Amino acid sequence: MGRMAREYAHHAKYSARMSTRRPSPLAGRKPTKHDLAAFATADPDSIDDVLPDPERGDPLRLLIVGINPGLWTAAVNAPFARPGNRFWPSLHRAGLTSRLVDASRGLDPEDEQDLLRRGIGITNLTGRATVRADELSRDELQRAGARLIERLEQLRPRTVAIAGITAFRTAFSLPKARLGLQDPAAIEGWPARTTLWVVPQPSGLNAHASVPSLAENWREVARSAGLEHDAGD
């Protein structure tokens, strides 16, 4: 085995020890159209969360909650993985990642650890993968909202940011809710200690958001969560 191959093998073993998440089902390659079709299932846990190890007691300062994974995201088991999604570019522009993350082939364990060292976790309202979030039913979203409230008792994040106002309104029966800081008292069972924000959906399908505008949203959330971030211009 050559030097470069040995170094790669060492890095792969080291990275594997860094993460408790499953590797990409596609073993590091980008999915094809045929691959994507196989992930349109009823599986409620099609993607692993990015969360601190409860045995280590690491703090969770910010829990980012997507609505549900897209097929590309499920195919590579990495959050917001589809090329063109503005989540990672906006998070980096806000100073919440050390480098620009490319999750299109899977989430690098080093990027996962970078998030966790900062106290940032990522989950979804529901883990069922669909082509579009509007494929989720009202009942499914409301059950997912109730489940999130239950999980907060265990996860105990300082701040939660839900990415998607339309699904948020449905999940928590708040049809007049607006983007930005929310009143936790408006949601039955929401812990008063956990600040709640709703930020725009970062998908390329959302024509009302851009990387700069999303980065500014993340800066506001970061201040609320007590996270170091880029203050912007």
Coordinates of N, CA and C in Angstrom, one line a residue:
M1 N 0.9 -1.2 0.0 CA 0.0 0.0 0.0 C 0.9 1.2 0.0
G2 N 0.7 2.2 -0.9 CA 1.4 3.4 -1.0 C 1.2 4.4 0.1
R3 N 2.0 5.4 0.2 CA 1.9 6.4 1.3 C 0.5 7.1 1.3
M4 N 0.1 7.5 0.1 CA -1.2 8.2 0.1 C -2.4 7.3 0.4
A5 N -2.3 6.0 0.0 CA -3.3 5.1 0.3 C -3.4 4.8 1.8
R6 N -2.2 4.7 2.5 CA -2.1 4.5 3.9 C -2.7 5.7 4.6
E7 N -2.4 6.9 4.2 CA -2.9 8.1 4.8 C -4.4 8.2 4.7
Y8 N -4.9 7.8 3.5 CA -6.4 7.8 3.3 C -7.1 6.8 4.2
A9 N -6.4 5.6 4.3 CA -7.0 4.6 5.2 C -7.0 5.0 6.6
H10 N -5.9 5.7 7.1 CA -5.9 6.1 8.5 C -6.9 7.2 8.7
H11 N -7.1 8.1 7.7 CA -8.1 9.2 7.9 C -9.5 8.6 7.9
A12 N -9.8 7.6 7.1 CA -11.1 6.9 7.1 C -11.4 6.3 8.4
K13 N -10.4 5.6 9.0 CA -10.6 4.9 10.3 C -10.8 6.0 11.4
Y14 N -10.0 7.0 11.3 CA -10.2 8.1 12.3 C -11.5 8.8 12.2
S15 N -12.0 9.0 11.0 CA -13.2 9.7 10.8 C -14.4 8.8 11.2
A16 N -14.3 7.5 11.0 CA -15.3 6.6 11.4 C -15.5 6.6 12.9
R17 N -14.4 6.8 13.7 CA -14.5 6.8 15.1 C -15.1 8.1 15.6
M18 N -15.1 9.1 14.8 CA -15.6 10.4 15.2 C -17.1 10.5 15.1
S19 N -17.8 9.6 14.4 CA -19.2 9.8 14.2 C -20.0 8.6 14.6
T20 N -21.1 8.8 15.1 CA -22.0 7.7 15.5 C -23.1 7.5 14.4
R21 N -23.0 8.3 13.3 CA -24.0 8.3 12.2 C -23.6 7.2 11.2
R22 N -24.6 6.6 10.6 CA -24.3 5.7 9.5 C -23.7 6.4 8.3
P23 N -22.8 5.7 7.6 CA -22.2 6.3 6.4 C -23.2 6.3 5.3
S24 N -22.9 7.1 4.3 CA -23.8 7.2 3.1 C -24.1 5.8 2.6
P25 N -25.4 5.4 2.3 CA -25.7 4.2 1.7 C -25.1 4.0 0.3
L26 N -24.7 5.1 -0.3 CA -24.1 5.0 -1.6 C -22.6 5.1 -1.6
A27 N -22.0 5.0 -0.4 CA -20.6 4.8 -0.2 C -19.8 5.9 -0.9
G28 N -20.3 7.2 -0.8 CA -19.5 8.3 -1.2 C -19.8 8.8 -2.6
R29 N -20.7 8.1 -3.4 CA -21.0 8.6 -4.7 C -22.3 9.4 -4.7
K30 N -22.5 10.2 -5.7 CA -23.7 11.0 -5.8 C -24.8 10.1 -6.4
P31 N -26.0 10.3 -5.9 CA -27.1 9.4 -6.4 C -27.5 9.7 -7.8
T32 N -28.0 8.6 -8.5 CA -28.6 8.7 -9.8 C -30.1 8.8 -9.6
K33 N -30.8 9.1 -10.7 CA -32.3 9.2 -10.7 C -32.8 7.8 -10.2
H34 N -32.2 6.8 -10.6 CA -32.7 5.4 -10.2 C -32.5 5.2 -8.7
D35 N -31.4 5.7 -8.2 CA -31.1 5.6 -6.8 C -32.2 6.4 -6.0
L36 N -32.5 7.6 -6.4 CA -33.4 8.5 -5.7 C -34.8 7.8 -5.5
A37 N -35.3 7.2 -6.6 CA -36.6 6.6 -6.6 C -36.7 5.5 -5.4
A38 N -35.6 4.9 -5.1 CA -35.6 3.8 -4.1 C -35.8 4.4 -2.7
F39 N -35.6 5.7 -2.5 CA -35.7 6.3 -1.2 C -37.0 7.0 -0.9
A40 N -37.9 6.9 -1.9 CA -39.3 7.4 -1.7 C -40.2 6.4 -1.0
T41 N -39.9 6.2 0.3 CA -40.6 5.1 1.0 C -41.3 5.8 2.2
A42 N -42.0 4.9 3.0 CA -42.7 5.4 4.2 C -41.8 5.3 5.4
D43 N -40.5 5.0 5.3 CA -39.6 5.0 6.4 C -39.6 6.3 7.2
P44 N -40.0 6.3 8.4 CA -40.0 7.5 9.2 C -38.6 8.0 9.7
D45 N -37.6 7.2 9.5 CA -36.3 7.5 10.0 C -35.3 7.3 8.9
S46 N -35.5 7.9 7.7 CA -34.6 7.7 6.6 C -33.3 8.4 6.7
I47 N -33.0 9.2 7.7 CA -31.8 9.9 7.8 C -31.4 10.0 9.3
D48 N -30.1 10.0 9.6 CA -29.7 10.1 11.0 C -29.6 11.6 11.4
D49 N -29.9 11.9 12.6 CA -29.7 13.2 13.1 C -28.2 13.5 13.3
V50 N -27.9 14.8 13.5 CA -26.6 15.3 13.9 C -26.9 15.8 15.3
L51 N -26.5 15.0 16.3 CA -26.7 15.4 17.7 C -25.6 15.1 18.6
P52 N -25.4 15.8 19.7 CA -24.3 15.5 20.6 C -24.5 14.1 21.3
D53 N -23.4 13.5 21.7 CA -23.5 12.2 22.4 C -24.0 12.5 23.8
P54 N -25.1 11.9 24.2 CA -25.7 12.2 25.5 C -24.8 11.7 26.6
E55 N -24.0 10.7 26.4 CA -23.1 10.2 27.4 C -22.0 11.2 27.7
R56 N -21.6 12.0 26.8 CA -20.6 13.0 27.0 C -21.1 14.3 27.6
G57 N -22.4 14.5 27.6 CA -23.1 15.7 28.2 C -22.7 17.0 27.5
D58 N -22.4 16.9 26.2 CA -22.1 18.1 25.4 C -23.4 19.0 25.3
P59 N -23.2 20.3 25.4 CA -24.4 21.2 25.3 C -25.0 21.3 23.9
L60 N -26.2 21.4 23.8 CA -26.9 21.7 22.5 C -27.4 23.1 22.6
R61 N -26.7 24.0 22.0 CA -27.1 25.4 22.0 C -28.1 25.7 21.0
L62 N -28.0 25.1 19.8 CA -28.9 25.4 18.7 C -29.3 24.1 18.1
L63 N -30.6 23.8 18.0 CA -31.1 22.7 17.3 C -31.8 23.2 16.0
I64 N -31.3 22.9 14.9 CA -31.9 23.2 13.6 C -32.8 22.1 13.2
V65 N -34.0 22.5 12.8 CA -35.0 21.5 12.5 C -35.5 21.7 11.1
G66 N -35.1 20.8 10.2 CA -35.7 20.8 8.8 C -37.1 20.2 8.9
I67 N -37.8 20.4 7.7 CA -39.2 19.8 7.7 C -39.1 18.3 7.5
N68 N -38.5 17.9 6.4 CA -38.3 16.4 6.2 C -37.2 16.3 5.1
P69 N -36.5 15.2 5.1 CA -35.5 15.0 4.1 C -36.0 14.9 2.7
G70 N -35.3 15.4 1.7 CA -35.6 15.1 0.3 C -35.0 13.8 0.0
L71 N -35.2 13.3 -1.2 CA -34.7 12.0 -1.6 C -33.2 12.0 -1.7
W72 N -32.6 13.1 -2.2 CA -31.1 13.1 -2.3 C -30.5 13.0 -0.9
T73 N -31.1 13.8 0.0 CA -30.6 13.8 1.4 C -30.7 12.4 2.0
A74 N -31.8 11.7 1.8 CA -32.0 10.4 2.3 C -31.0 9.4 1.7
A75 N -30.7 9.6 0.4 CA -29.8 8.7 -0.3 C -28.4 8.7 0.2
V76 N -28.0 9.9 0.7 CA -26.6 10.0 1.1 C -26.5 10.1 2.7
N77 N -27.7 10.1 3.3 CA -27.7 10.2 4.8 C -27.0 11.5 5.3
A78 N -27.3 12.6 4.7 CA -26.7 13.9 5.1 C -27.7 15.0 5.0
P79 N -27.8 15.8 6.0 CA -28.8 16.9 6.0 C -28.6 17.9 4.9
F80 N -29.7 18.4 4.3 CA -29.7 19.4 3.3 C -28.6 19.2 2.2
A81 N -28.6 17.9 1.7 CA -27.5 17.5 0.8 C -27.6 17.8 -0.6
R82 N -28.8 18.1 -1.1 CA -29.0 18.2 -2.5 C -28.3 19.5 -3.0
P83 N -27.5 19.3 -4.1 CA -26.8 20.5 -4.7 C -27.8 21.6 -5.1
G84 N -27.5 22.8 -4.8 CA -28.4 23.9 -5.0 C -29.1 24.4 -3.7
N85 N -29.1 23.5 -2.7 CA -29.7 23.9 -1.4 C -28.8 24.9 -0.8
R86 N -29.4 26.0 -0.3 CA -28.6 27.1 0.2 C -28.3 27.0 1.7
F87 N -28.6 25.9 2.3 CA -28.4 25.7 3.8 C -27.0 25.9 4.1
W88 N -26.1 25.0 3.6 CA -24.7 25.0 4.0 C -24.0 26.3 3.6
P89 N -24.2 26.8 2.3 CA -23.6 28.1 2.0 C -24.0 29.3 2.9
S90 N -25.2 29.3 3.3 CA -25.7 30.4 4.2 C -25.2 30.2 5.6
L91 N -25.1 28.9 6.1 CA -24.6 28.7 7.4 C -23.1 29.1 7.5
H92 N -22.4 28.8 6.4 CA -20.9 29.1 6.4 C -20.8 30.6 6.3
R93 N -21.6 31.3 5.5 CA -21.5 32.8 5.4 C -21.8 33.4 6.7
A94 N -22.6 32.8 7.5 CA -22.9 33.4 8.9 C -21.8 33.1 9.9
G95 N -20.8 32.3 9.5 CA -19.7 32.0 10.4 C -20.0 30.8 11.3
L96 N -21.0 29.9 10.9 CA -21.4 28.8 11.8 C -20.8 27.5 11.4
T97 N -19.9 27.5 10.4 CA -19.1 26.3 10.0 C -17.7 26.8 9.7
S98 N -16.7 26.0 9.9 CA -15.3 26.4 9.7 C -15.0 26.4 8.2
R99 N -15.7 25.7 7.4 CA -15.5 25.7 5.9 C -16.8 25.5 5.2
L100 N -16.9 25.7 4.0 CA -18.1 25.5 3.2 C -18.3 24.0 3.0
V101 N -19.4 23.5 3.6 CA -19.7 22.0 3.6 C -20.3 21.6 2.3
D102 N -19.8 20.5 1.8 CA -20.4 19.9 0.6 C -20.9 18.5 1.1
A103 N -22.2 18.4 1.3 CA -22.8 17.2 1.8 C -23.4 16.4 0.7
S104 N -23.1 16.7 -0.6 CA -23.8 16.0 -1.7 C -23.5 14.6 -1.8
R105 N -22.4 14.1 -1.2 CA -22.0 12.7 -1.2 C -22.1 12.1 0.2
G106 N -22.5 12.9 1.1 CA -22.5 12.5 2.5 C -21.9 13.5 3.4
L107 N -22.2 13.5 4.7 CA -21.6 14.4 5.6 C -20.3 13.9 6.1
D108 N -19.2 14.7 5.9 CA -17.9 14.4 6.4 C -17.9 14.4 7.9
P109 N -17.4 13.3 8.6 CA -17.4 13.3 10.0 C -16.7 14.6 10.6
E110 N -15.7 15.1 9.9 CA -15.0 16.3 10.5 C -16.0 17.5 10.5
D111 N -16.9 17.6 9.5 CA -17.9 18.6 9.5 C -18.9 18.4 10.5
E112 N -19.3 17.2 10.7 CA -20.2 16.8 11.8 C -19.6 17.3 13.2
Q113 N -18.4 17.0 13.4 CA -17.7 17.3 14.7 C -17.6 18.8 14.8
D114 N -17.4 19.5 13.7 CA -17.3 21.0 13.8 C -18.6 21.6 14.3
L115 N -19.7 21.0 13.8 CA -21.0 21.5 14.3 C -21.2 21.2 15.8
L116 N -20.9 20.0 16.2 CA -21.1 19.5 17.5 C -20.2 20.3 18.5
R117 N -19.0 20.6 18.1 CA -18.1 21.4 19.0 C -18.7 22.8 19.3
R118 N -19.5 23.3 18.3 CA -20.1 24.6 18.4 C -21.4 24.5 19.2
G119 N -21.9 23.3 19.4 CA -23.2 23.1 20.1 C -24.4 23.2 19.1
I120 N -24.2 22.8 17.9 CA -25.2 22.8 16.8 C -25.6 21.4 16.5
G121 N -26.9 21.2 16.5 CA -27.5 19.9 16.1 C -28.5 20.1 15.0
I122 N -28.7 19.0 14.3 CA -29.7 19.1 13.1 C -30.6 17.8 13.2
T123 N -31.9 18.1 13.0 CA -32.9 17.0 13.0 C -34.0 17.5 12.0
N124 N -35.1 16.7 11.9 CA -36.2 17.1 11.1 C -37.5 16.9 11.9
L125 N -38.5 17.6 11.4 CA -39.9 17.3 12.0 C -40.2 15.9 11.8
T126 N -40.1 15.4 10.6 CA -40.3 14.0 10.3 C -39.2 13.5 9.4
G127 N -38.8 12.2 9.6 CA -37.7 11.7 8.8 C -38.1 11.0 7.5
R128 N -39.4 11.1 7.2 CA -39.9 10.5 5.9 C -39.4 11.3 4.7
A129 N -38.8 10.7 3.8 CA -38.2 11.4 2.6 C -39.3 11.5 1.5
T130 N -39.4 12.7 1.0 CA -40.3 13.0 -0.1 C -39.6 13.9 -1.1
V131 N -40.2 14.0 -2.3 CA -39.6 14.9 -3.3 C -39.8 16.3 -2.9
R132 N -41.0 16.7 -2.3 CA -41.3 18.0 -1.8 C -41.9 17.9 -0.5
A133 N -41.7 19.0 0.4 CA -42.2 19.0 1.7 C -43.8 19.0 1.7
D134 N -44.4 19.6 0.6 CA -45.8 19.7 0.6 C -46.5 18.4 0.3
E135 N -45.7 17.3 0.2 CA -46.3 16.0 0.1 C -46.7 15.4 1.5
L136 N -46.3 16.1 2.5 CA -46.7 15.7 3.9 C -48.1 16.1 4.2
S137 N -48.8 15.3 4.9 CA -50.2 15.6 5.2 C -50.3 16.5 6.5
R138 N -51.4 17.1 6.7 CA -51.6 17.9 7.9 C -51.5 17.1 9.1
D139 N -52.1 15.9 9.1 CA -52.0 15.0 10.3 C -50.6 14.6 10.5
E140 N -49.8 14.3 9.5 CA -48.4 13.9 9.6 C -47.6 15.0 10.3
L141 N -47.8 16.2 9.8 CA -47.0 17.3 10.3 C -47.4 17.6 11.8
Q142 N -48.7 17.5 12.1 CA -49.1 17.8 13.5 C -48.6 16.8 14.4
R143 N -48.5 15.5 14.0 CA -47.9 14.5 14.8 C -46.4 14.7 15.0
A144 N -45.8 15.2 13.9 CA -44.4 15.5 14.0 C -44.1 16.6 14.9
G145 N -45.0 17.6 14.9 CA -44.8 18.8 15.8 C -44.9 18.3 17.3
A146 N -45.9 17.5 17.6 CA -46.0 17.0 18.9 C -44.8 16.1 19.4
R147 N -44.3 15.4 18.4 CA -43.1 14.5 18.7 C -41.9 15.4 19.0
L148 N -41.8 16.5 18.3 CA -40.6 17.4 18.5 C -40.7 18.0 19.9
I149 N -41.9 18.4 20.4 CA -42.0 18.9 21.7 C -41.6 17.9 22.8
E150 N -42.0 16.6 22.5 CA -41.6 15.6 23.4 C -40.0 15.4 23.5
R151 N -39.4 15.5 22.3 CA -38.0 15.3 22.2 C -37.2 16.5 22.9
L152 N -37.8 17.6 23.0 CA -37.1 18.8 23.6 C -36.8 18.5 25.1
E153 N -37.6 17.7 25.7 CA -37.4 17.4 27.1 C -36.1 16.7 27.3
Q154 N -35.8 15.8 26.4 CA -34.6 15.1 26.4 C -33.4 15.8 25.9
L155 N -33.6 16.5 24.8 CA -32.5 17.2 24.1 C -32.1 18.5 24.8
R156 N -33.1 19.2 25.3 CA -32.9 20.5 26.1 C -32.0 21.5 25.3
P157 N -32.3 21.8 24.1 CA -31.6 22.9 23.4 C -31.9 24.2 24.0
R158 N -30.9 25.1 23.9 CA -31.1 26.5 24.3 C -32.1 27.2 23.3
T159 N -31.8 26.9 22.0 CA -32.6 27.6 20.9 C -33.0 26.6 19.9
V160 N -34.2 26.7 19.3 CA -34.6 25.9 18.2 C -34.9 26.8 17.0
A161 N -34.4 26.4 15.8 CA -34.8 27.1 14.6 C -35.4 26.1 13.6
I162 N -36.6 26.3 13.3 CA -37.3 25.5 12.3 C -37.3 26.1 10.9
A163 N -36.9 25.4 9.9 CA -36.6 25.9 8.6 C -37.8 25.6 7.7
G164 N -38.8 26.6 7.7 CA -40.0 26.4 6.8 C -41.2 26.9 7.5
I165 N -41.7 28.1 7.1 CA -42.9 28.7 7.8 C -44.2 28.0 7.5
T166 N -44.4 27.5 6.2 CA -45.6 26.9 5.9 C -45.9 25.6 6.7
A167 N -44.9 24.7 6.8 CA -45.0 23.5 7.5 C -45.1 23.8 9.0
F168 N -44.4 24.8 9.5 CA -44.5 25.2 10.9 C -45.9 25.6 11.3
R169 N -46.6 26.4 10.4 CA -47.9 26.8 10.7 C -48.9 25.6 10.8
T170 N -48.7 24.7 9.9 CA -49.5 23.5 10.0 C -49.2 22.6 11.2
A171 N -47.9 22.4 11.4 CA -47.5 21.4 12.5 C -48.0 21.9 13.9
F172 N -48.0 23.2 14.1 CA -48.4 23.8 15.4 C -49.7 24.5 15.4
S173 N -50.5 24.4 14.3 CA -51.8 25.0 14.3 C -51.7 26.5 14.5
L174 N -50.8 27.2 13.9 CA -50.6 28.6 14.0 C -50.6 29.3 12.6
P175 N -51.8 29.3 12.0 CA -51.9 29.8 10.6 C -51.5 31.2 10.3
K176 N -51.4 32.0 11.3 CA -50.9 33.4 11.1 C -49.5 33.7 11.5
A177 N -48.8 32.6 11.9 CA -47.4 32.8 12.3 C -46.5 33.4 11.2
R178 N -45.5 34.2 11.6 CA -44.6 34.8 10.6 C -43.2 34.3 10.9
L179 N -42.3 34.5 9.9 CA -40.9 34.2 10.1 C -40.3 35.0 11.2
G180 N -39.3 34.4 11.9 CA -38.6 35.2 12.9 C -38.8 34.5 14.3
L181 N -38.6 35.4 15.3 CA -38.7 34.9 16.7 C -40.2 34.6 17.0
Q182 N -40.4 33.5 17.7 CA -41.8 33.1 18.0 C -42.0 33.2 19.5
D183 N -43.3 33.2 19.9 CA -43.7 33.2 21.3 C -43.9 31.7 21.7
P184 N -43.0 31.2 22.6 CA -43.2 29.8 23.0 C -44.5 29.5 23.6
A185 N -45.1 30.5 24.3 CA -46.3 30.3 25.0 C -47.5 30.0 24.1
A186 N -47.3 30.3 22.8 CA -48.3 30.1 21.8 C -48.5 28.6 21.4
I187 N -47.5 27.8 21.8 CA -47.5 26.4 21.5 C -47.6 25.6 22.8
E188 N -48.7 24.9 22.9 CA -48.9 24.1 24.1 C -47.8 23.0 24.3
G189 N -47.2 23.1 25.5 CA -46.2 22.1 25.8 C -44.7 22.5 25.5
W190 N -44.6 23.6 24.7 CA -43.3 24.1 24.4 C -42.5 24.6 25.6
P191 N -41.3 24.1 25.9 CA -40.6 24.5 27.1 C -40.3 26.0 27.1
A192 N -40.6 26.7 28.2 CA -40.3 28.2 28.2 C -38.8 28.5 28.1
R193 N -38.0 27.5 28.5 CA -36.5 27.8 28.5 C -35.9 27.8 27.1
T194 N -36.7 27.3 26.1 CA -36.2 27.1 24.7 C -36.7 28.1 23.8
T195 N -35.8 29.0 23.4 CA -36.2 30.0 22.4 C -36.5 29.4 21.1
L196 N -37.5 29.9 20.4 CA -38.0 29.4 19.1 C -37.9 30.4 18.0
W197 N -37.3 30.0 16.9 CA -37.2 30.8 15.7 C -37.8 30.0 14.5
V198 N -38.3 30.7 13.6 CA -38.7 30.1 12.3 C -37.9 30.8 11.2
V199 N -37.1 30.1 10.4 CA -36.3 30.7 9.3 C -36.9 30.2 8.0
P200 N -36.5 30.9 6.9 CA -37.0 30.5 5.6 C -36.5 29.1 5.2
Q201 N -37.3 28.4 4.4 CA -36.8 27.1 3.8 C -35.6 27.4 2.9
P202 N -34.5 26.7 3.1 CA -33.3 27.1 2.3 C -33.3 26.4 0.9
S203 N -34.3 25.6 0.6 CA -34.3 24.9 -0.7 C -34.2 25.9 -1.9
G204 N -33.6 25.4 -3.0 CA -33.5 26.2 -4.2 C -34.9 26.5 -4.7
L205 N -35.9 25.8 -4.3 CA -37.3 26.1 -4.7 C -37.9 27.3 -4.1
N206 N -37.3 27.8 -3.0 CA -37.8 29.0 -2.4 C -37.2 30.3 -3.0
A207 N -38.0 30.9 -3.8 CA -37.5 32.1 -4.6 C -37.4 33.3 -3.7
H208 N -37.9 33.3 -2.5 CA -37.9 34.5 -1.7 C -36.7 34.6 -0.8
A209 N -35.8 33.6 -0.9 CA -34.6 33.6 0.0 C -33.3 33.5 -0.8
S210 N -32.3 34.1 -0.3 CA -31.0 34.0 -1.0 C -29.9 33.6 0.1
V211 N -28.7 33.3 -0.4 CA -27.7 33.0 0.6 C -27.4 34.2 1.5
P212 N -27.3 35.4 1.0 CA -27.1 36.5 2.0 C -28.2 36.7 3.0
S213 N -29.5 36.6 2.5 CA -30.6 36.8 3.4 C -30.7 35.7 4.4
L214 N -30.4 34.5 4.0 CA -30.5 33.4 4.9 C -29.3 33.5 5.9
A215 N -28.2 33.9 5.5 CA -27.0 34.1 6.4 C -27.4 35.1 7.5
E216 N -28.1 36.2 7.1 CA -28.5 37.1 8.2 C -29.5 36.5 9.1
N217 N -30.4 35.7 8.6 CA -31.3 34.9 9.5 C -30.5 34.1 10.5
W218 N -29.5 33.4 10.0 CA -28.7 32.5 10.9 C -27.9 33.4 11.9
R219 N -27.5 34.6 11.6 CA -26.8 35.4 12.5 C -27.7 35.8 13.7
E220 N -28.9 36.1 13.4 CA -29.9 36.5 14.4 C -30.1 35.3 15.3
V221 N -30.3 34.1 14.7 CA -30.5 32.9 15.5 C -29.3 32.6 16.4
A222 N -28.1 32.8 15.8 CA -26.8 32.5 16.5 C -26.7 33.4 17.7
R223 N -27.0 34.7 17.6 CA -27.0 35.6 18.7 C -27.9 35.1 19.9
S224 N -29.1 34.6 19.5 CA -30.0 34.1 20.5 C -29.5 32.9 21.2
A225 N -28.8 32.1 20.4 CA -28.3 30.8 21.0 C -26.9 31.0 21.7
G226 N -26.3 32.2 21.7 CA -25.1 32.4 22.3 C -23.9 31.7 21.6
L227 N -24.0 31.7 20.2 CA -23.0 31.0 19.4 C -22.1 32.1 18.8
E228 N -20.8 31.7 18.7 CA -19.9 32.6 17.9 C -20.3 32.6 16.5
H229 N -20.2 33.7 15.8 CA -20.6 33.8 14.4 C -20.0 35.0 13.8
D230 N -20.1 35.0 12.4 CA -19.6 36.2 11.7 C -20.7 37.3 11.8
A231 N -20.2 38.5 12.3 CA -21.2 39.5 12.5 C -21.7 40.1 11.2
G232 N -21.1 39.8 10.0 CA -21.5 40.3 8.8 C -21.0 41.7 8.5
D233 N -21.5 42.3 7.4 CA -21.0 43.7 7.0 C -21.6 44.8 7.9

